[in-house]
mmCIF file of C-alpha atoms in Angstrom:
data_model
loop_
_atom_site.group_PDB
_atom_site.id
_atom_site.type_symbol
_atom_site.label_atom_id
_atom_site.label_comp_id
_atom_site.label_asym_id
_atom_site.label_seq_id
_atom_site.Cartn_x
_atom_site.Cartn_y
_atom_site.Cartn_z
ATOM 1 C CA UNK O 15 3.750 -36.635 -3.418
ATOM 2 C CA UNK O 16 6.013 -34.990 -5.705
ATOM 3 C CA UNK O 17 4.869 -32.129 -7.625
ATOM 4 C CA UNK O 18 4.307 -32.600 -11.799
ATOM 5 C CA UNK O 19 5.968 -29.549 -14.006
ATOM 6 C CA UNK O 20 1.849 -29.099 -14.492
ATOM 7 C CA UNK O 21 1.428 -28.839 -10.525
ATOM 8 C CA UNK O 22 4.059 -26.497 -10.279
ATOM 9 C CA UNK O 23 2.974 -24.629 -13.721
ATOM 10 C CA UNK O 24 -0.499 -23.730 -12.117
ATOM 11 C CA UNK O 25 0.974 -22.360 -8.819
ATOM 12 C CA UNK O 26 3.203 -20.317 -10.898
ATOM 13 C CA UNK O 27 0.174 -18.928 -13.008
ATOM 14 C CA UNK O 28 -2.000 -17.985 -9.487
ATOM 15 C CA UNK O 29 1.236 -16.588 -7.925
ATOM 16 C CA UNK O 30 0.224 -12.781 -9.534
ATOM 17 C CA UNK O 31 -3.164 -12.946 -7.575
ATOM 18 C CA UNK O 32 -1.801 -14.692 -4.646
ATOM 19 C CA UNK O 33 0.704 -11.985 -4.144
ATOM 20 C CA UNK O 34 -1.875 -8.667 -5.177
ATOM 21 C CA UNK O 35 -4.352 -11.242 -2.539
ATOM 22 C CA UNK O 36 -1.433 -11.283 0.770
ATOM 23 C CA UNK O 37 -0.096 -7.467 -0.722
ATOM 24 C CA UNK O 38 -3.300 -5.996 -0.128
ATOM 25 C CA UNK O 39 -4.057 -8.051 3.447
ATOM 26 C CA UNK O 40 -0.628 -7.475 4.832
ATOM 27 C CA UNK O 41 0.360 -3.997 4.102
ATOM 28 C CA UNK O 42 3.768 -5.340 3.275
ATOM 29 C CA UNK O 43 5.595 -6.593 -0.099
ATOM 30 C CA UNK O 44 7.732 -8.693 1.526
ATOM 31 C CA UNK O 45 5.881 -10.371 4.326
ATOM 32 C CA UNK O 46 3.139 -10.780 1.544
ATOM 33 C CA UNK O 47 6.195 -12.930 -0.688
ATOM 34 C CA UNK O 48 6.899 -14.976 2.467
ATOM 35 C CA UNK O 49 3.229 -15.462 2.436
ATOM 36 C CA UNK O 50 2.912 -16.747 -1.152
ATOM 37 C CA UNK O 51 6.131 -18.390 -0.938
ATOM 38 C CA UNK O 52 4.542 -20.680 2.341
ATOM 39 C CA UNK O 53 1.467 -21.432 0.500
ATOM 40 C CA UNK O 54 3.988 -22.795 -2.142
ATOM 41 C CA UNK O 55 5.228 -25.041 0.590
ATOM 42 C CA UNK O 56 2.014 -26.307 1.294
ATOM 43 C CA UNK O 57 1.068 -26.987 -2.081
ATOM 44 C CA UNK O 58 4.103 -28.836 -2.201
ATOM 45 C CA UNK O 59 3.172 -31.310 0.759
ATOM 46 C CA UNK O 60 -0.479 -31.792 -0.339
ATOM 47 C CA UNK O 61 -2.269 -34.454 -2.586
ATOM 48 C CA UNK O 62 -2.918 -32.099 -5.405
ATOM 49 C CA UNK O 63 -4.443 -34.434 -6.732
ATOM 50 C CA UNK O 64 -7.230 -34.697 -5.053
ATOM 51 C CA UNK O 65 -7.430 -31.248 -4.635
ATOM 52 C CA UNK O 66 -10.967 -30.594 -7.137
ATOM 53 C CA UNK O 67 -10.284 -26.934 -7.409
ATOM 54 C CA UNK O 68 -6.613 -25.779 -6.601
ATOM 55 C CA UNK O 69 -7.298 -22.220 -7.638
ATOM 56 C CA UNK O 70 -9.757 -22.041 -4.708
ATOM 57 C CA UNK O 71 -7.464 -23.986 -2.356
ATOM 58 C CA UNK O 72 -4.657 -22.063 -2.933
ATOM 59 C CA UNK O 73 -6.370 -18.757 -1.851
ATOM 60 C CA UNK O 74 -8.210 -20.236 1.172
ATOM 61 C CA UNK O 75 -4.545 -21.331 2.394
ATOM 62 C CA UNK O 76 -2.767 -17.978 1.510
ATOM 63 C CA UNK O 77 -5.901 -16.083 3.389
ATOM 64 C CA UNK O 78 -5.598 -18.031 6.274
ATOM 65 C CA UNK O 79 -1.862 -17.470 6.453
ATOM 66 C CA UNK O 80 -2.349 -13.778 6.397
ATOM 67 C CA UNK O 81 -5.315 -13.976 8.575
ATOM 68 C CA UNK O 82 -2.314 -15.628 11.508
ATOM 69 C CA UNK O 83 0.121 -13.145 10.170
ATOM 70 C CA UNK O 84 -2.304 -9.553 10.890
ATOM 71 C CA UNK O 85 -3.278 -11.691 14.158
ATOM 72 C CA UNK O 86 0.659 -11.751 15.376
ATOM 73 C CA UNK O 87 1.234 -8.466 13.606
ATOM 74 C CA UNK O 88 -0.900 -6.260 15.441
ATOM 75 C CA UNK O 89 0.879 -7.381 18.487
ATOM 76 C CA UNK O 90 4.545 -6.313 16.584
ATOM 77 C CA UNK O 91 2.920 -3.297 15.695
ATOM 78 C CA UNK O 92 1.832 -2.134 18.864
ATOM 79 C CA UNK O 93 6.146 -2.150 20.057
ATOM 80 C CA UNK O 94 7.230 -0.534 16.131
ATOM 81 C CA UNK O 95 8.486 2.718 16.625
ATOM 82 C CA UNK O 96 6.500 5.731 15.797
ATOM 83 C CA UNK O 97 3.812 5.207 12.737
ATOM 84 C CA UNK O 98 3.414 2.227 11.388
ATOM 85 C CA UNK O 99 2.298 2.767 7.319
ATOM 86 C CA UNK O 100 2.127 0.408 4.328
ATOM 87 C CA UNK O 101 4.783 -0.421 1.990
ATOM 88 C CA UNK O 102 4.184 1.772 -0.995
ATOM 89 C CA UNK O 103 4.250 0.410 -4.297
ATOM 90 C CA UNK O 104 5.471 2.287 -7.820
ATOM 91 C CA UNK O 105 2.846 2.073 -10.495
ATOM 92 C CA UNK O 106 3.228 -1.262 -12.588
ATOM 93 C CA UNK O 107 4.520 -3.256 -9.840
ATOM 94 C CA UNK O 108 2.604 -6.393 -10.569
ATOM 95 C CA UNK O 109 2.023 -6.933 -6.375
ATOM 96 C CA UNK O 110 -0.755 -4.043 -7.197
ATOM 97 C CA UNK O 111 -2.913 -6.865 -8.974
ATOM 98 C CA UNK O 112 -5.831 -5.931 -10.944
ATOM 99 C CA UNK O 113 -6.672 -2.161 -11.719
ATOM 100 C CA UNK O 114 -9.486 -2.743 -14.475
ATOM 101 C CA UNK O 115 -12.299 -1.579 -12.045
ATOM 102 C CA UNK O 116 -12.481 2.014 -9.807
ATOM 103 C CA UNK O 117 -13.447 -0.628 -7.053
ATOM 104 C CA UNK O 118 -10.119 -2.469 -7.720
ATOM 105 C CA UNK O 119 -8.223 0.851 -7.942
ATOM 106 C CA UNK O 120 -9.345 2.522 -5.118
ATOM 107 C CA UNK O 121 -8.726 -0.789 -2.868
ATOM 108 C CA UNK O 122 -5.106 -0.662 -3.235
ATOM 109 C CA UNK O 123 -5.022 3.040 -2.962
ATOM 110 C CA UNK O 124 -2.076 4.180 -0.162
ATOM 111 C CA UNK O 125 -5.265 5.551 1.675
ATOM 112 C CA UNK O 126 -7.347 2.962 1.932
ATOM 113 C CA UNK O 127 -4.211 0.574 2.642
ATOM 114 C CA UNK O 128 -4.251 2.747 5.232
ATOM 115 C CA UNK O 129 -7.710 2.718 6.644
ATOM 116 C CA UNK O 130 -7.414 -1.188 6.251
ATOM 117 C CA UNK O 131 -4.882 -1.492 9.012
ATOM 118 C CA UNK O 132 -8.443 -0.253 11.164
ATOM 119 C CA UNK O 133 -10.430 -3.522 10.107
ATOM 120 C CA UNK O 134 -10.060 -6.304 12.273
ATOM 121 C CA UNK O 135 -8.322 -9.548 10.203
ATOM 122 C CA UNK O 136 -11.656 -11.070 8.887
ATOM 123 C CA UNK O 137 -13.209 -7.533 7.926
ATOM 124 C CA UNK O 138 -9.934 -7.049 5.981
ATOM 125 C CA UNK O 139 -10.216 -10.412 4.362
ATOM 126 C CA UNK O 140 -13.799 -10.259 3.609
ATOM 127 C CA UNK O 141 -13.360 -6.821 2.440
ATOM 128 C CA UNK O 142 -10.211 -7.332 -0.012
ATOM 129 C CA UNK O 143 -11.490 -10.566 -1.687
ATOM 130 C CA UNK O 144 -14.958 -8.859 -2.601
ATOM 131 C CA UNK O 145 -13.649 -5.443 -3.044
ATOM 132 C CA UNK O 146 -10.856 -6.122 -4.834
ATOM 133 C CA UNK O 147 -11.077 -9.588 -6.843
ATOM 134 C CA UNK O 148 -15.054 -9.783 -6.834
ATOM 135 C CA UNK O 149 -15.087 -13.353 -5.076
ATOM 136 C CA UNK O 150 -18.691 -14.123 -4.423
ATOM 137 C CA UNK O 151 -19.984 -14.405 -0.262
ATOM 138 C CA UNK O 152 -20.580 -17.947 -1.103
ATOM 139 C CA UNK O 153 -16.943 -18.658 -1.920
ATOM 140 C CA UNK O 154 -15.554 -16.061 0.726
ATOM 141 C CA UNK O 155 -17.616 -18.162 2.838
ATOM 142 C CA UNK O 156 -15.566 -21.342 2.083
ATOM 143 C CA UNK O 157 -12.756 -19.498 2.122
ATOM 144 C CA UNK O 158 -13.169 -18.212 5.740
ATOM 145 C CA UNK O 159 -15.595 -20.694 7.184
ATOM 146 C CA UNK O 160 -18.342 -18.955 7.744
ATOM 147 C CA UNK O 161 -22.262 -18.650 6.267
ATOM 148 C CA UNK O 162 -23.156 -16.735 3.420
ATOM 149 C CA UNK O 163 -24.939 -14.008 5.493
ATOM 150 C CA UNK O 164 -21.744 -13.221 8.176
ATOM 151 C CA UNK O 165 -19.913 -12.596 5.067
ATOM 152 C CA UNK O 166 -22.260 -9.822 3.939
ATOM 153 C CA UNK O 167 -22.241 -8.654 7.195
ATOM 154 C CA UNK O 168 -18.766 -8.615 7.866
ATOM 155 C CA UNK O 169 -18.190 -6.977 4.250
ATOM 156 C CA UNK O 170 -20.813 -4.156 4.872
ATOM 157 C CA UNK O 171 -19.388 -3.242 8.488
ATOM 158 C CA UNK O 172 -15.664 -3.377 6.755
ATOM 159 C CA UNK O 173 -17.043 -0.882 3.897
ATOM 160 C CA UNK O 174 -18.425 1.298 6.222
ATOM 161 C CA UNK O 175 -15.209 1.570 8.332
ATOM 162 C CA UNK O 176 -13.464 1.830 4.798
ATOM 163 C CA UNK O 177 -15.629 4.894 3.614
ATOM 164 C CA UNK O 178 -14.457 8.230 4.159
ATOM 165 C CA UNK O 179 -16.508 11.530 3.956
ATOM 166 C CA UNK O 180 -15.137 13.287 0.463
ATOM 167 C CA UNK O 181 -14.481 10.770 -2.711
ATOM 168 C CA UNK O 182 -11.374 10.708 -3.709
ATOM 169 C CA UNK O 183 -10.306 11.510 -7.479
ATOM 170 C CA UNK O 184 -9.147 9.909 -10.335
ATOM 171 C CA UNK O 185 -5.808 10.435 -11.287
ATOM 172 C CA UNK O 186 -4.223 10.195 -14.700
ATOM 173 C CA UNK O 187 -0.121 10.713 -15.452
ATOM 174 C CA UNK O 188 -0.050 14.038 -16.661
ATOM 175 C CA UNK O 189 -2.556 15.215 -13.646
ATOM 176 C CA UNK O 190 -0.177 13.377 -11.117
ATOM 177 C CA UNK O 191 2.978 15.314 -12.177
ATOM 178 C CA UNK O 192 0.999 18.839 -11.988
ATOM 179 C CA UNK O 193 -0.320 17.798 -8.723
ATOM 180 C CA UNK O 194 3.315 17.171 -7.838
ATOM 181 C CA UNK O 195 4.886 19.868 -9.322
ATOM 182 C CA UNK O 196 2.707 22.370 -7.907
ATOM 183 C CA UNK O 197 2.912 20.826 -4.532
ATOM 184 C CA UNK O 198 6.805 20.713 -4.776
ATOM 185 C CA UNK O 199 6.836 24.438 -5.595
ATOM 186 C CA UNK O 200 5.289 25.583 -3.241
ATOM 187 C CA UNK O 201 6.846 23.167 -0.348
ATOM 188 C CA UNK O 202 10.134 24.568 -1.471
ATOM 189 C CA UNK O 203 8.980 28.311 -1.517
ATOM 190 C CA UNK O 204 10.019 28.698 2.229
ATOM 191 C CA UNK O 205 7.086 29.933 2.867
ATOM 192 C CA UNK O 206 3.371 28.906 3.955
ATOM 193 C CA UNK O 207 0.859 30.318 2.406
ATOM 194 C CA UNK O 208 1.273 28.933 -0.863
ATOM 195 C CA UNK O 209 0.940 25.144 0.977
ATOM 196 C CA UNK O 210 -1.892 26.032 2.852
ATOM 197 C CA UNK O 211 -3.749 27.044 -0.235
ATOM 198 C CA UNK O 212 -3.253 23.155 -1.751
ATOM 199 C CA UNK O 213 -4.104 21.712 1.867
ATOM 200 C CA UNK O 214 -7.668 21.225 3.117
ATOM 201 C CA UNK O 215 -7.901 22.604 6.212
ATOM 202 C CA UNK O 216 -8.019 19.179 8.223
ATOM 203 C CA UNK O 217 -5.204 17.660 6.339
ATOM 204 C CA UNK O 218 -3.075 15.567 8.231
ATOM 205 C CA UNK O 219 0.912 14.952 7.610
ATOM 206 C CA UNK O 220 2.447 11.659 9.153
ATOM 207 C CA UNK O 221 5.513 9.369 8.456
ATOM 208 C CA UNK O 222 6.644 5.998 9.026
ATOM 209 C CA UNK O 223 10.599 5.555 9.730
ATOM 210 C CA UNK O 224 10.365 2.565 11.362
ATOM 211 C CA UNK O 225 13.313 3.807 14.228
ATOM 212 C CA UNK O 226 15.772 4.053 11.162
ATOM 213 C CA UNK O 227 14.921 6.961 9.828
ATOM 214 C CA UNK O 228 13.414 10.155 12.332
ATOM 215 C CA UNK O 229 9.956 10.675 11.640
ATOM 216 C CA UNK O 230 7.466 12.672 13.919
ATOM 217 C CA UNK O 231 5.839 9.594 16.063
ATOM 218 C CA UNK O 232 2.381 11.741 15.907
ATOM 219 C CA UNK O 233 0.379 13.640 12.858
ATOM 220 C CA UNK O 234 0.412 17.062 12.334
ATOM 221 C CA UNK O 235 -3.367 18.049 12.090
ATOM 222 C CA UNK O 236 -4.606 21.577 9.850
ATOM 223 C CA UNK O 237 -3.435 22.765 7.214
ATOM 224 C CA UNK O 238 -1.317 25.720 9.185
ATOM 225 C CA UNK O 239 0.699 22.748 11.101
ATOM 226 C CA UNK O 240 0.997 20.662 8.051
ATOM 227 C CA UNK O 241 2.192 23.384 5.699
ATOM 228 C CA UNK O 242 4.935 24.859 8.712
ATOM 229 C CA UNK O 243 6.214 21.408 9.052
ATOM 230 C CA UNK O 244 6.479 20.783 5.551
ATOM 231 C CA UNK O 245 8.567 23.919 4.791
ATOM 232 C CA UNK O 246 10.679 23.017 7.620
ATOM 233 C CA UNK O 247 11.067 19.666 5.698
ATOM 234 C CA UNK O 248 11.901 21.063 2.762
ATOM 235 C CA UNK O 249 14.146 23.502 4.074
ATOM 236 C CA UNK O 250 17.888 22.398 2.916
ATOM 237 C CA UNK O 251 20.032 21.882 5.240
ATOM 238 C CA UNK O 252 23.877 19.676 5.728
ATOM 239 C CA UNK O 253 22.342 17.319 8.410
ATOM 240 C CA UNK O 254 19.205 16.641 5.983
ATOM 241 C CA UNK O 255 22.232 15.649 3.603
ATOM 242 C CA UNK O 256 23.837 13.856 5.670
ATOM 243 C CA UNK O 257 21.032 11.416 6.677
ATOM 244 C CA UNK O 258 20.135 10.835 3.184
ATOM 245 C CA UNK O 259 23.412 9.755 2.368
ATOM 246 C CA UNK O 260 23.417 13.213 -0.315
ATOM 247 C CA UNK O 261 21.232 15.304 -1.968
ATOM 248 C CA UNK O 262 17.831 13.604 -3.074
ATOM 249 C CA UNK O 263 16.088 14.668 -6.302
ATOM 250 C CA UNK O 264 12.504 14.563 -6.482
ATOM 251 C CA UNK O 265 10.529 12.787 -8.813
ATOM 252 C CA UNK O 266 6.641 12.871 -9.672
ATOM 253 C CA UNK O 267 5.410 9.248 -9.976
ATOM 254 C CA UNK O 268 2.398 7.254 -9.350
ATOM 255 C CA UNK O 269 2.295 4.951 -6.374
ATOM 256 C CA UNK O 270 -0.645 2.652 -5.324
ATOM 257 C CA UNK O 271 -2.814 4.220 -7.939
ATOM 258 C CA UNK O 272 -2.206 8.034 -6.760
ATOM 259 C CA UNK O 273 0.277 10.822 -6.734
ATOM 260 C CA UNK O 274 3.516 10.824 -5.026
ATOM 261 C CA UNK O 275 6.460 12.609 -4.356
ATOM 262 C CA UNK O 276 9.433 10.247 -4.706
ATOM 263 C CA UNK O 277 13.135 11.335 -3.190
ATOM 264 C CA UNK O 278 16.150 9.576 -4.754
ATOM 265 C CA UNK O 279 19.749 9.560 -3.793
ATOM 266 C CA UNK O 280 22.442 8.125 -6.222
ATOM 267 C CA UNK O 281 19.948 5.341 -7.422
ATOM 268 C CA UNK O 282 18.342 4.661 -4.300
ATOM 269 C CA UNK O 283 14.470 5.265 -3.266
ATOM 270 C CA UNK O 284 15.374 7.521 0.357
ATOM 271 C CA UNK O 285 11.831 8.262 0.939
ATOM 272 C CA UNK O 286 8.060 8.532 -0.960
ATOM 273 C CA UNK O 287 5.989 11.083 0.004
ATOM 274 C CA UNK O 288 1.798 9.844 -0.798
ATOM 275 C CA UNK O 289 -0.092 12.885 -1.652
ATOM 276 C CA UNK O 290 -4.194 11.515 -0.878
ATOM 277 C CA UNK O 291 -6.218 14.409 -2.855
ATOM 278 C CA UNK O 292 -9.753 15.549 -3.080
ATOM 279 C CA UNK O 293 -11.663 17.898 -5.318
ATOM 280 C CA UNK O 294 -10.926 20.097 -2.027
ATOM 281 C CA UNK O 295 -7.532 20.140 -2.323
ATOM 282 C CA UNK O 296 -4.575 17.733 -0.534
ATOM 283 C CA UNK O 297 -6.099 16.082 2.587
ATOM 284 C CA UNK O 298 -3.158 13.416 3.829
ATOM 285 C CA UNK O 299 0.590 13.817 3.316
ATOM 286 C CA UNK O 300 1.995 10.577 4.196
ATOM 287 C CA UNK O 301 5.635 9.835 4.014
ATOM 288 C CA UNK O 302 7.346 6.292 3.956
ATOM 289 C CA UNK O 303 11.217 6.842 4.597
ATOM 290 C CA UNK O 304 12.027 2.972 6.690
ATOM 291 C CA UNK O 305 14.614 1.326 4.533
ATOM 292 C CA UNK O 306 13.080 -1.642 5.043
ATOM 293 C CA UNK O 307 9.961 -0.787 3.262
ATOM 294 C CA UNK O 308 11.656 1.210 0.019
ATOM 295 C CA UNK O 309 13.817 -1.937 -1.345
ATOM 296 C CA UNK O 310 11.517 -3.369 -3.461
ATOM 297 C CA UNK O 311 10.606 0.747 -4.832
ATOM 298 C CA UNK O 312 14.712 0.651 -4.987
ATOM 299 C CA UNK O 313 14.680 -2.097 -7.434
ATOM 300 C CA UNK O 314 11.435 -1.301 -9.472
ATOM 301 C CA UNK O 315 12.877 1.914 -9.944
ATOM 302 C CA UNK O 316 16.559 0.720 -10.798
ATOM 303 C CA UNK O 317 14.681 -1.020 -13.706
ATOM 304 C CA UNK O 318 12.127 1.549 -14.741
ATOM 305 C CA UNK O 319 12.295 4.778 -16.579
ATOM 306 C CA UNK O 320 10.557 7.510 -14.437
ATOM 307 C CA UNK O 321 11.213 10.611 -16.164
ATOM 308 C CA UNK O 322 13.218 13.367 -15.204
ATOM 309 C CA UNK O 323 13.235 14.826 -11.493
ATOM 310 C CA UNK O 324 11.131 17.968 -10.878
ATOM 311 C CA UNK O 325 13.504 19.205 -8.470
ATOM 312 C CA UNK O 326 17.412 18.334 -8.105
ATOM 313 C CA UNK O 327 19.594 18.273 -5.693
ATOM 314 C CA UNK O 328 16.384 19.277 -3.141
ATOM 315 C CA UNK O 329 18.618 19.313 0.048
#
């Protein structure tokens, strides 16, 4: 049956939620669009009619899309080249979805996106539709098509997988660009010390360039390893240049809820550094430089105003 302007009016309106729902499972803005975008599809062959809650049907289809999409993607993932990290996400990109709760905020944090990718599919779905957009077990339940009680169970094995040992911060604007201005100072210092001072000493430094870009296929591990490699990565140089297409400025911004440093060439997002801080100081360092996964920070940031660059011209 064809669909009414009304039909089509009330996808439109759960399309925010849908896409914050398939952001969060998939680790990816754009597979999490063609996600949305084939729940559309579906809606559009159904008798909506008879559909008695199409809020509820709607996310049971787009979850169960995802669910096949982490199933096949694990398998892509295990040929990608080097790290594999989520798509990172400038503050106020409507794909973040609801931030009115810490629970909300902290699930769509670039750390925990990270430490979702651990979850098997159905922990990950159980865990971002109660974590995230406070769906009861009972409708999680019908969502997945389980019982009441495997929900809860799944849920509290996801959140313990989830949970790390040290809490992670609260971050407001004005603490995010001192957090990345005194990071960037002393990254471009040349020399260590000054690094290993913001570093706990089991941080952890690792990137995702996806084959396109080089990026070290394993972390560096200390805070001695992490601060000599990022010197070296600050370090300018005419073959850094070159492979950015030019010199980037750096910019302090919020992404996914938490500092970041973010490297622009002539309009263009090159790379986003995710700073993940404790009250102990920077613990994760976690770089996203694959094309494929800055176009959508490209565009946000082509229509935003993010303030002036803390350092220019940084290679």
């Amino acid at each position: 049956m064809a669909l009414t302007f009304s039909d089509v009016d009330r996808f439109e309106a759960a399309r925010p939620r849908l896409e914050a729902i398939a952001y969060r499972l998939l680790g990816s803005a754009s597979e999490a669009e063609d996600a949305v975008q084939e729940t559309y599809l579906r809606w559009q062959a159904a008798d909506v009619g008879r559909i008695e809650v199409p809020e509820a049907w709607l996310t049971k289809v787009l979850t169960n899309l995802c669910l096949n999409q982490l199933t096949s993607a694990r398998a892509r993932r295990e040929t990608y080249v080097g790290q594999w990290l989520p798509e990172p996400l400038l503050e106020g990109d409507p794909m973040l979805g609801p931030a009115e709760t810490a629970e909300q905020r902290e699930s769509v944090s670039y750390a925990v996106m990270v430490l979702l990718e651990r979850l098997s599919p159905n922990e990950r779905a159980v865990y971002v539709l109660r974590e995230a957009f406070a769906y009861s077990h009972r409708e999680i339940a019908e969502i997945l098509d389980l019982n009441e009680a495997a929900s809860q169970q799944i849920f509290h094995r996801a959140k313990k997988h989830v949970a790390q040992g040290r809490a992670r911060v609260e971050i407001d604007e004005v603490a995010v660009r001192r957090i990345v201005e005194e990071f960037l100072a002393a990254a471009t210092s040349g020399e260590t010390q000054p690094l290993i001072k913001l570093l706990t000493s089991d941080a952890v430094a690792l990137g995702d360039g996806g084959g396109k870009v080089p990026a070290r296929a394993s972390a560096f591990e200390g805070a001695r390893a992490v601060a000599k490699f990022l010197r070296g990565l600050f370090k300018p140089a005419p073959a850094k240049r070159n492979l950015a297409g030019g010199s980037p400025d750096l910019y302090a911004a919020t992404v996914n809820g938490g500092p970041a440093v973010v490297a622009v060439v002539d309009g263009r997002v090159f790379g986003i550094m995710c700073l993940e801080r404790t009250q102990e100081g920077i613990v994760a360092v976690r770089s996203q430089v694959n094309p494929d996964k800055l176009e959508r920070a490209t565009e946000r940031w082509a229509a935003g105003d993010f303030g002036p660059p803390v350092v220019t011209e940084a290679l």
